[in-house]
Coordinates of N, CA, C and O in Angstrom, one line a residue:
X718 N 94.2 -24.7 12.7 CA 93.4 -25.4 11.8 C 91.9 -25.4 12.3 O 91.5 -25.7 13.4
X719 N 91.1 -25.1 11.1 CA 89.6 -25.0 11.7 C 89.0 -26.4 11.5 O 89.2 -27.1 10.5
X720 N 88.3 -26.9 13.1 CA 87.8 -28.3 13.0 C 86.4 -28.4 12.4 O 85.9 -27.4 12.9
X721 N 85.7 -28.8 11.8 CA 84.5 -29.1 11.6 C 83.6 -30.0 12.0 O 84.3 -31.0 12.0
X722 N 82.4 -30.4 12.5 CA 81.8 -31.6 12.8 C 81.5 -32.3 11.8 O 80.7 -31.9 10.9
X723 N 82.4 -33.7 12.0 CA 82.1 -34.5 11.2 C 80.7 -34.9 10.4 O 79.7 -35.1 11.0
X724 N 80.8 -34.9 9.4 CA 79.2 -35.9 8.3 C 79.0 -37.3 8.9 O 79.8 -38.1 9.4
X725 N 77.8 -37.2 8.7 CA 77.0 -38.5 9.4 C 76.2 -39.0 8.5 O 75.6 -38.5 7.6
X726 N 76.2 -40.2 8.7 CA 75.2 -41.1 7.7 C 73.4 -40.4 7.8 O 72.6 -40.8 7.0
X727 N 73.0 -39.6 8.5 CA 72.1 -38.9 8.3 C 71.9 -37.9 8.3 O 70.9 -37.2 8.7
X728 N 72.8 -37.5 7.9 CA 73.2 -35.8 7.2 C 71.9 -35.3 6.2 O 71.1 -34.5 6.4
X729 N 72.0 -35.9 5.5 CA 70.5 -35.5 4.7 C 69.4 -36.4 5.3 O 69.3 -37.6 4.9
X730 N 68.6 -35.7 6.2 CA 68.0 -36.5 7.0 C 66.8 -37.1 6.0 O 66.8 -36.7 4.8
X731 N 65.6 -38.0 6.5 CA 64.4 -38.4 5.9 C 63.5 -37.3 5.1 O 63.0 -37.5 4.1
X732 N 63.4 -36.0 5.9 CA 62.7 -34.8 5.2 C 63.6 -34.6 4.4 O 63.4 -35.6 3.6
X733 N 64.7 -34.0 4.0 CA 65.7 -33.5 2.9 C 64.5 -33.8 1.7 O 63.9 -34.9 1.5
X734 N 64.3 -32.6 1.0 CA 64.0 -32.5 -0.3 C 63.9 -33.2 -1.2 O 62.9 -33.8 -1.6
X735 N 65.7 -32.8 -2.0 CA 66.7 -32.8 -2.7 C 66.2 -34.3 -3.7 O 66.3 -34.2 -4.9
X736 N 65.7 -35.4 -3.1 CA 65.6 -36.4 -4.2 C 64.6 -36.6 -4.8 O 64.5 -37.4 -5.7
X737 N 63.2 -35.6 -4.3 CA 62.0 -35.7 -5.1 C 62.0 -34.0 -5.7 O 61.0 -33.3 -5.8
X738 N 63.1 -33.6 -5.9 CA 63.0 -32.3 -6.9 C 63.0 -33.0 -8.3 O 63.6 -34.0 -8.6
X739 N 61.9 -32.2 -9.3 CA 62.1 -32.3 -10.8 C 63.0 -31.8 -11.2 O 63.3 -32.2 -12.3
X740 N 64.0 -30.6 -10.4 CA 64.7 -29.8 -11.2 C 66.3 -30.6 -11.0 O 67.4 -30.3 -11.4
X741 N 65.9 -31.9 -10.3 CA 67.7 -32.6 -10.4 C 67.4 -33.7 -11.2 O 67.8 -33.6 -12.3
X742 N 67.0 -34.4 -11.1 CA 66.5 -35.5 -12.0 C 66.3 -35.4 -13.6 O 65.2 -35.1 -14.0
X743 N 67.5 -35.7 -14.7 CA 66.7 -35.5 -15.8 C 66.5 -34.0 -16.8 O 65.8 -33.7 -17.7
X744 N 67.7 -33.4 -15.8 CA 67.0 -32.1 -16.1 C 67.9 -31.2 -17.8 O 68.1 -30.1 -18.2
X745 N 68.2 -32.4 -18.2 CA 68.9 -32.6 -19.5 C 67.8 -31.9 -20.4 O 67.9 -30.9 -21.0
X746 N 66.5 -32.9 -20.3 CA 65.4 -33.0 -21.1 C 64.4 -32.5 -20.7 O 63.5 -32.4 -21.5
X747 N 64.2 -32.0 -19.3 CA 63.0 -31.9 -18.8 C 63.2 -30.3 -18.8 O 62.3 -29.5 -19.1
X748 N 64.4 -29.9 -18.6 CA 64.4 -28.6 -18.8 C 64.2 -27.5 -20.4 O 63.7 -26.5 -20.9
X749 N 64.7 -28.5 -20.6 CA 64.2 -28.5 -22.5 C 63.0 -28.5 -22.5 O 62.4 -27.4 -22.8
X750 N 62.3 -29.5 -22.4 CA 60.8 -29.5 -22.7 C 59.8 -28.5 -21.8 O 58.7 -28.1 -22.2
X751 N 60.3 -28.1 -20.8 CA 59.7 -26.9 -20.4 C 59.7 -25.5 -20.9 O 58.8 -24.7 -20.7
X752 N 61.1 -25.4 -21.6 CA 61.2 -24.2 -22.3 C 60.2 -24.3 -23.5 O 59.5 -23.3 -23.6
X753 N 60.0 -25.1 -24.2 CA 59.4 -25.7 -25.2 C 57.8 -25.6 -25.1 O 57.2 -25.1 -26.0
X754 N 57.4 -25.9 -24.2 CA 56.0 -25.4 -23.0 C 55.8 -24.1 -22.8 O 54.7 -23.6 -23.1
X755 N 56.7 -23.5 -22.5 CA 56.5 -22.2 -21.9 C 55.6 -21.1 -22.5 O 55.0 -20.2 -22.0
X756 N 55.5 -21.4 -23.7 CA 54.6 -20.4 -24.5 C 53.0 -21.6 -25.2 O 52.4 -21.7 -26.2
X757 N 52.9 -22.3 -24.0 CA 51.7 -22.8 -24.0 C 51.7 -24.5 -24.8 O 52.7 -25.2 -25.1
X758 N 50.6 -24.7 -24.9 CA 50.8 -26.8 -25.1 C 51.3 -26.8 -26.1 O 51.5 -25.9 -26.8
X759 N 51.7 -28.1 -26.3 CA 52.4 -28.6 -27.9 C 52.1 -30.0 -27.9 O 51.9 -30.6 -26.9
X760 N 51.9 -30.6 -29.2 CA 52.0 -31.8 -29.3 C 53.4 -32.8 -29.1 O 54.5 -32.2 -29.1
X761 N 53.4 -34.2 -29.0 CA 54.6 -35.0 -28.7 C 55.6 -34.5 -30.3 O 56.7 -33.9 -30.2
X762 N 55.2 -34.7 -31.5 CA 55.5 -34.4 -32.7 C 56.3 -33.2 -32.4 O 57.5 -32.9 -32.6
X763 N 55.5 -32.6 -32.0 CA 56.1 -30.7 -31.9 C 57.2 -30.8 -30.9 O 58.1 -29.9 -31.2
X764 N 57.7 -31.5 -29.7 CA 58.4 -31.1 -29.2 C 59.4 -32.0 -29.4 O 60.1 -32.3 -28.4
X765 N 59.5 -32.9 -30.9 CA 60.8 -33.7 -31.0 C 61.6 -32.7 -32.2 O 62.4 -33.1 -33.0
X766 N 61.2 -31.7 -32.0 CA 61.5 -31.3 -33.4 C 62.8 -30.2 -32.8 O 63.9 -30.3 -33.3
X767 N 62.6 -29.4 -31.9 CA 63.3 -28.9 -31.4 C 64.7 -29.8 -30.5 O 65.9 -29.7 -30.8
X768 N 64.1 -30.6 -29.4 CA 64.9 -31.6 -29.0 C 65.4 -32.4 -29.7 O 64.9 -33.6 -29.7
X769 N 66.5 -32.0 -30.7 CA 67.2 -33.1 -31.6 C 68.1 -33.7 -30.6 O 68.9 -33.1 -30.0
X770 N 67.9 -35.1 -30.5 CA 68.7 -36.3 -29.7 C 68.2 -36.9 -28.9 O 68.9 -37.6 -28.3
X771 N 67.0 -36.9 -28.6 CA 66.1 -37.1 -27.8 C 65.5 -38.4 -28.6 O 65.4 -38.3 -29.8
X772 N 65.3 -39.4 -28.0 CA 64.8 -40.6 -28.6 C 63.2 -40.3 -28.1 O 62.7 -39.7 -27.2
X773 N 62.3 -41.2 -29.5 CA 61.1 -41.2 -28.8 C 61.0 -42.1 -27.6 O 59.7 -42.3 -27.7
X774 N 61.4 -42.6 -26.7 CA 61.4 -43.4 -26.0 C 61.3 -42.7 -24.7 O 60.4 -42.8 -23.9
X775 N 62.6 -41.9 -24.4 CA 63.1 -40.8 -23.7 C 62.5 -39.7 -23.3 O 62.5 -39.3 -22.1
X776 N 61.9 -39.1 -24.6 CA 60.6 -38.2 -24.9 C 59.6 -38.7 -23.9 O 59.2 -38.1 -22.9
X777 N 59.0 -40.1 -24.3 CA 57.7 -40.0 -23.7 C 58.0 -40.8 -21.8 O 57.2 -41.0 -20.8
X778 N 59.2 -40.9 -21.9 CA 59.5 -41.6 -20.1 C 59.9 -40.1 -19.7 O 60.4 -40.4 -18.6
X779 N 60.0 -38.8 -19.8 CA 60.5 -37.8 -19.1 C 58.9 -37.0 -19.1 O 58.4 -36.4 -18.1
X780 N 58.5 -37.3 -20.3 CA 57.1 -36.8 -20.2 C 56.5 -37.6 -19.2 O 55.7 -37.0 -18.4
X781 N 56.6 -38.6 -19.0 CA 55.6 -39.2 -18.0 C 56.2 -39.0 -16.4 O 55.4 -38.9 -15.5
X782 N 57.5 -39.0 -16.4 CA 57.9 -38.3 -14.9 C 57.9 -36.7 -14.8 O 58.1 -36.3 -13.6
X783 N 57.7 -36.0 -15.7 CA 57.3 -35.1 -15.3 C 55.9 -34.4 -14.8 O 55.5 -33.4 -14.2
X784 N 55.1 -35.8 -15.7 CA 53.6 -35.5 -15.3 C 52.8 -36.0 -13.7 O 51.8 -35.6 -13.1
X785 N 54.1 -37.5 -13.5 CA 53.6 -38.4 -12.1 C 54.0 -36.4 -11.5 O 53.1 -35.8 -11.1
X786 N 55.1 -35.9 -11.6 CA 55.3 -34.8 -10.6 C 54.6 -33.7 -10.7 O 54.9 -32.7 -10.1
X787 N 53.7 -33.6 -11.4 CA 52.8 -32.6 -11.1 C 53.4 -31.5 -11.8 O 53.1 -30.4 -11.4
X788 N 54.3 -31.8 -13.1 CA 55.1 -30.3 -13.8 C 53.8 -30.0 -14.9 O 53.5 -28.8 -15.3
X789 N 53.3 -31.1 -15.5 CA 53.0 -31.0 -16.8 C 51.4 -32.0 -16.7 O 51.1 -32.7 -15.7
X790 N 50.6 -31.9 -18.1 CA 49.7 -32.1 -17.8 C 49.6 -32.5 -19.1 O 50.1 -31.8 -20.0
X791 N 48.8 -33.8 -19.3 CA 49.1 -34.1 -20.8 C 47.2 -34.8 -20.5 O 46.7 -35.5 -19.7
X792 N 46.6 -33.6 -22.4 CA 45.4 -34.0 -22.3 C 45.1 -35.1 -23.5 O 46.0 -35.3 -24.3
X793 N 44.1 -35.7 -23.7 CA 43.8 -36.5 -24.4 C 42.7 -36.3 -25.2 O 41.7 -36.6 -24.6
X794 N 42.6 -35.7 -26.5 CA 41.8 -35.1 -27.0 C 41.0 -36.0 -27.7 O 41.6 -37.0 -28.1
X795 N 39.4 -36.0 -28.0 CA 38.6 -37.4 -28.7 C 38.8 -36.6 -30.3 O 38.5 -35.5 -30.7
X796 N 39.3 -37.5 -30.7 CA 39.5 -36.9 -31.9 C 39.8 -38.0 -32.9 O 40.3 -39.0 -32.4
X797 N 39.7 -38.1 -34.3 CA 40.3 -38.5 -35.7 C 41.1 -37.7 -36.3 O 40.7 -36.6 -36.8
X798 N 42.1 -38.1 -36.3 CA 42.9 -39.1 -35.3 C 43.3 -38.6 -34.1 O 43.4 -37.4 -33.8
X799 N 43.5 -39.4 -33.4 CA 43.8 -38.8 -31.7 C 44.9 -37.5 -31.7 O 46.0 -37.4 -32.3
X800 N 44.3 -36.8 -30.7 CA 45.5 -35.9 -30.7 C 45.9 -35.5 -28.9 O 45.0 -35.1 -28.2
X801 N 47.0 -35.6 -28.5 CA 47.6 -35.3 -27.2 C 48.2 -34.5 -27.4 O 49.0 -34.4 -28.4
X802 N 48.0 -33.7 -26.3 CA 48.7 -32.2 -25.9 C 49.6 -32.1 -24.3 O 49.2 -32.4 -23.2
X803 N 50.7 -31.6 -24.6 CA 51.5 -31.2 -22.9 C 51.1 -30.0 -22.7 O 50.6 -29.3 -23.6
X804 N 51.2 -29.6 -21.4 CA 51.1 -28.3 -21.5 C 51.3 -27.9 -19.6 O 50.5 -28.4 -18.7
X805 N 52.2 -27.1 -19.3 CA 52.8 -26.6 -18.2 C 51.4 -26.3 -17.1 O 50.3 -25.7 -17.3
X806 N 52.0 -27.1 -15.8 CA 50.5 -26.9 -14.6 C 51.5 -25.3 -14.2 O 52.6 -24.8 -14.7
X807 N 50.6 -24.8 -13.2 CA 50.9 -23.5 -12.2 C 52.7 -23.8 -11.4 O 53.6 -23.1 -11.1
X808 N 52.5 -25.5 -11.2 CA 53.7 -25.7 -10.7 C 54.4 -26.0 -11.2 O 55.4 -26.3 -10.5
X809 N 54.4 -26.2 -12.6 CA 55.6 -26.6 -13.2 C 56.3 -25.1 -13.7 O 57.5 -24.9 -13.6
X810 N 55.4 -24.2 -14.3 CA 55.5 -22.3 -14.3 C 56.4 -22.1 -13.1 O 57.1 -21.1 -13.0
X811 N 56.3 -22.9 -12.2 CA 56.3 -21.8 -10.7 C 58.2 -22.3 -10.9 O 59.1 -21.8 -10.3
X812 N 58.5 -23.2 -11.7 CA 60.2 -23.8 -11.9 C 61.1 -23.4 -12.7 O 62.2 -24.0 -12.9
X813 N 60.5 -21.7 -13.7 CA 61.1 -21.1 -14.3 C 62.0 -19.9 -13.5 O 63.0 -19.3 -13.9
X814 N 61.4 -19.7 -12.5 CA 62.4 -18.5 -11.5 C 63.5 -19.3 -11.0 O 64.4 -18.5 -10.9
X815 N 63.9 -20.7 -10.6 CA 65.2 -21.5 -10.2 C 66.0 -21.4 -11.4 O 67.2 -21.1 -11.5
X816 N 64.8 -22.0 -12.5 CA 65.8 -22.2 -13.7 C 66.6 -21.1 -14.6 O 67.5 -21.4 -15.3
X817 N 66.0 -19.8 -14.3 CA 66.1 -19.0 -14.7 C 67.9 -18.9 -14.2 O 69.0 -19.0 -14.7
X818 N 67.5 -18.7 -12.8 CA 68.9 -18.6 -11.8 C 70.1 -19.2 -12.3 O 71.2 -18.7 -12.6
X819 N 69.6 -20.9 -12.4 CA 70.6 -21.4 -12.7 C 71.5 -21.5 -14.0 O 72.6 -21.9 -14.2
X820 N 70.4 -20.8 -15.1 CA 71.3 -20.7 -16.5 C 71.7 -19.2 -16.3 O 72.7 -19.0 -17.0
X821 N 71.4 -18.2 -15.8 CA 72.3 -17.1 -15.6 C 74.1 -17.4 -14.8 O 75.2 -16.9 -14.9
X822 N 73.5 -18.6 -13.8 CA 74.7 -18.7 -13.2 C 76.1 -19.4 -14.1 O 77.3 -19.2 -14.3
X823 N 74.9 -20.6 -14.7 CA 76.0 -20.9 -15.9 C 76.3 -19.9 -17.2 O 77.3 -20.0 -17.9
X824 N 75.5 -19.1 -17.5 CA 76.3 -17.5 -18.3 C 77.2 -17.5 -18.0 O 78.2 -17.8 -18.7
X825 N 77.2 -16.9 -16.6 CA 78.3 -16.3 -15.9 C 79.7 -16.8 -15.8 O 80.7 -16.1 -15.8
X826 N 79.8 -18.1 -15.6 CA 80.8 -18.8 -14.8 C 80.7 -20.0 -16.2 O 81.2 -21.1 -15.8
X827 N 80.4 -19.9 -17.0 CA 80.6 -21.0 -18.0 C 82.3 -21.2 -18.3 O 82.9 -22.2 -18.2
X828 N 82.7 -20.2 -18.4 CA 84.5 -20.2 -19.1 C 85.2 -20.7 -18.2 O 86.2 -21.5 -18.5
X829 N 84.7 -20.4 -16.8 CA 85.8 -21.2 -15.4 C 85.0 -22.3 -15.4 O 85.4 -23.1 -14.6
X830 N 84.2 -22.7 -15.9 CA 83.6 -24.1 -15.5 C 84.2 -25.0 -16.6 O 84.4 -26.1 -16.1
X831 N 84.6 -25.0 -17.7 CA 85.1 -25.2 -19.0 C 86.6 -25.3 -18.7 O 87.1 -26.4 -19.0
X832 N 87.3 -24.5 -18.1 CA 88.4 -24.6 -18.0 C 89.0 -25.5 -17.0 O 89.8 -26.4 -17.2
X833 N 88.3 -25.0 -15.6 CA 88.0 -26.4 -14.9 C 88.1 -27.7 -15.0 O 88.7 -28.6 -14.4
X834 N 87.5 -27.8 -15.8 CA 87.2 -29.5 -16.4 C 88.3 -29.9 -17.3 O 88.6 -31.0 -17.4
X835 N 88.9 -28.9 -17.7 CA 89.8 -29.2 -19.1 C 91.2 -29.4 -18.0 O 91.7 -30.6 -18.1
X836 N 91.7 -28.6 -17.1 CA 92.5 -28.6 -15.8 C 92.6 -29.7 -15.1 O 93.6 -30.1 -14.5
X837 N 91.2 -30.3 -15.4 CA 91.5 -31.6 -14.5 C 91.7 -33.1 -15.3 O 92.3 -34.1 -15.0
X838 N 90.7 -32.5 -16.9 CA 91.3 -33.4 -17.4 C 92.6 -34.0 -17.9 O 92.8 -35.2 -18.1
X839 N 93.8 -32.6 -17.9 CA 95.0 -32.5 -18.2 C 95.8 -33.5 -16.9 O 96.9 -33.9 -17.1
X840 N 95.3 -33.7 -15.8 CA 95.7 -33.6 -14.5 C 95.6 -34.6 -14.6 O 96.5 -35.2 -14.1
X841 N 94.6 -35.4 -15.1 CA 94.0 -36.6 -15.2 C 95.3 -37.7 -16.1 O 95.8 -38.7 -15.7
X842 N 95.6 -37.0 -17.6 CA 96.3 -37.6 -18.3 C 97.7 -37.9 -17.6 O 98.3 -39.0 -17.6
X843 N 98.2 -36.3 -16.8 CA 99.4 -36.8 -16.8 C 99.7 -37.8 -15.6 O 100.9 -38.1 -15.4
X844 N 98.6 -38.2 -14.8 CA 98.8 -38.9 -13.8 C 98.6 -40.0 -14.4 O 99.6 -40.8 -14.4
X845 N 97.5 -40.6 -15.1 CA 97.5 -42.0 -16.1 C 98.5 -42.5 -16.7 O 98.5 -43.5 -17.4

């Protein structure tokens, strides 16, 4: 039997990444609205149109965590009537090659991931 060294309460040490990534947090919506971006700014109006289920509420709290992170950039135009625009920084662009990765990975492996789930949910009933 192969031994391993035990996990430690500071396994993911203080540097670890992983909890100030945009691409884990949210990424329901935030990945949506970057696709939505991708071909340059849009108004808030404009990007509920595609994101059906998205509450305005939702909308504008993911917009705003995505802008404290430096993905997105929302201008404020002087205008009658006011007009605001999002629109993707260099670093929020630079989060289409992960993302890219990760929906090819779910292409690929969607049917075992589906089946999976359904496996355990069955697993689930007959032990309840």
């Amino acid at each position: 039997m192969i031994e391993f060294e035990p996990l430690t309460a500071d396994f993911f040490g203080p540097h670890c990444p992983v909890p100030a990534l945009p691409i884990t947090g949210g990424a329901k919506w935030s990945w949506k609205i970057m696709r939505c971006l991708e071909a340059g700014p849009r108004r808030f109006s404009e990007l509920k149109v595609p994101l059906r289920g998205i509450t305005a509420k939702v909308l504008a709290e993911t917009l705003r965590a995505m802008e404290r992170d430096g993905v997105l950039t929302r201008t404020a135009h002087d205008e009658n009537p006011p007009r605001v625009e999002y629109e993707l920084t260099p670093l929020g662009r630079s989060l289409f090659g992960p993302m890219d990765a990760a929906c090819a990975w779910g292409r690929e492996h969607l049917a075992d991931l589906l089946a999976a789930r359904e496996a355990y949910e069955q697993g689930e009933r007959e032990v309840a």
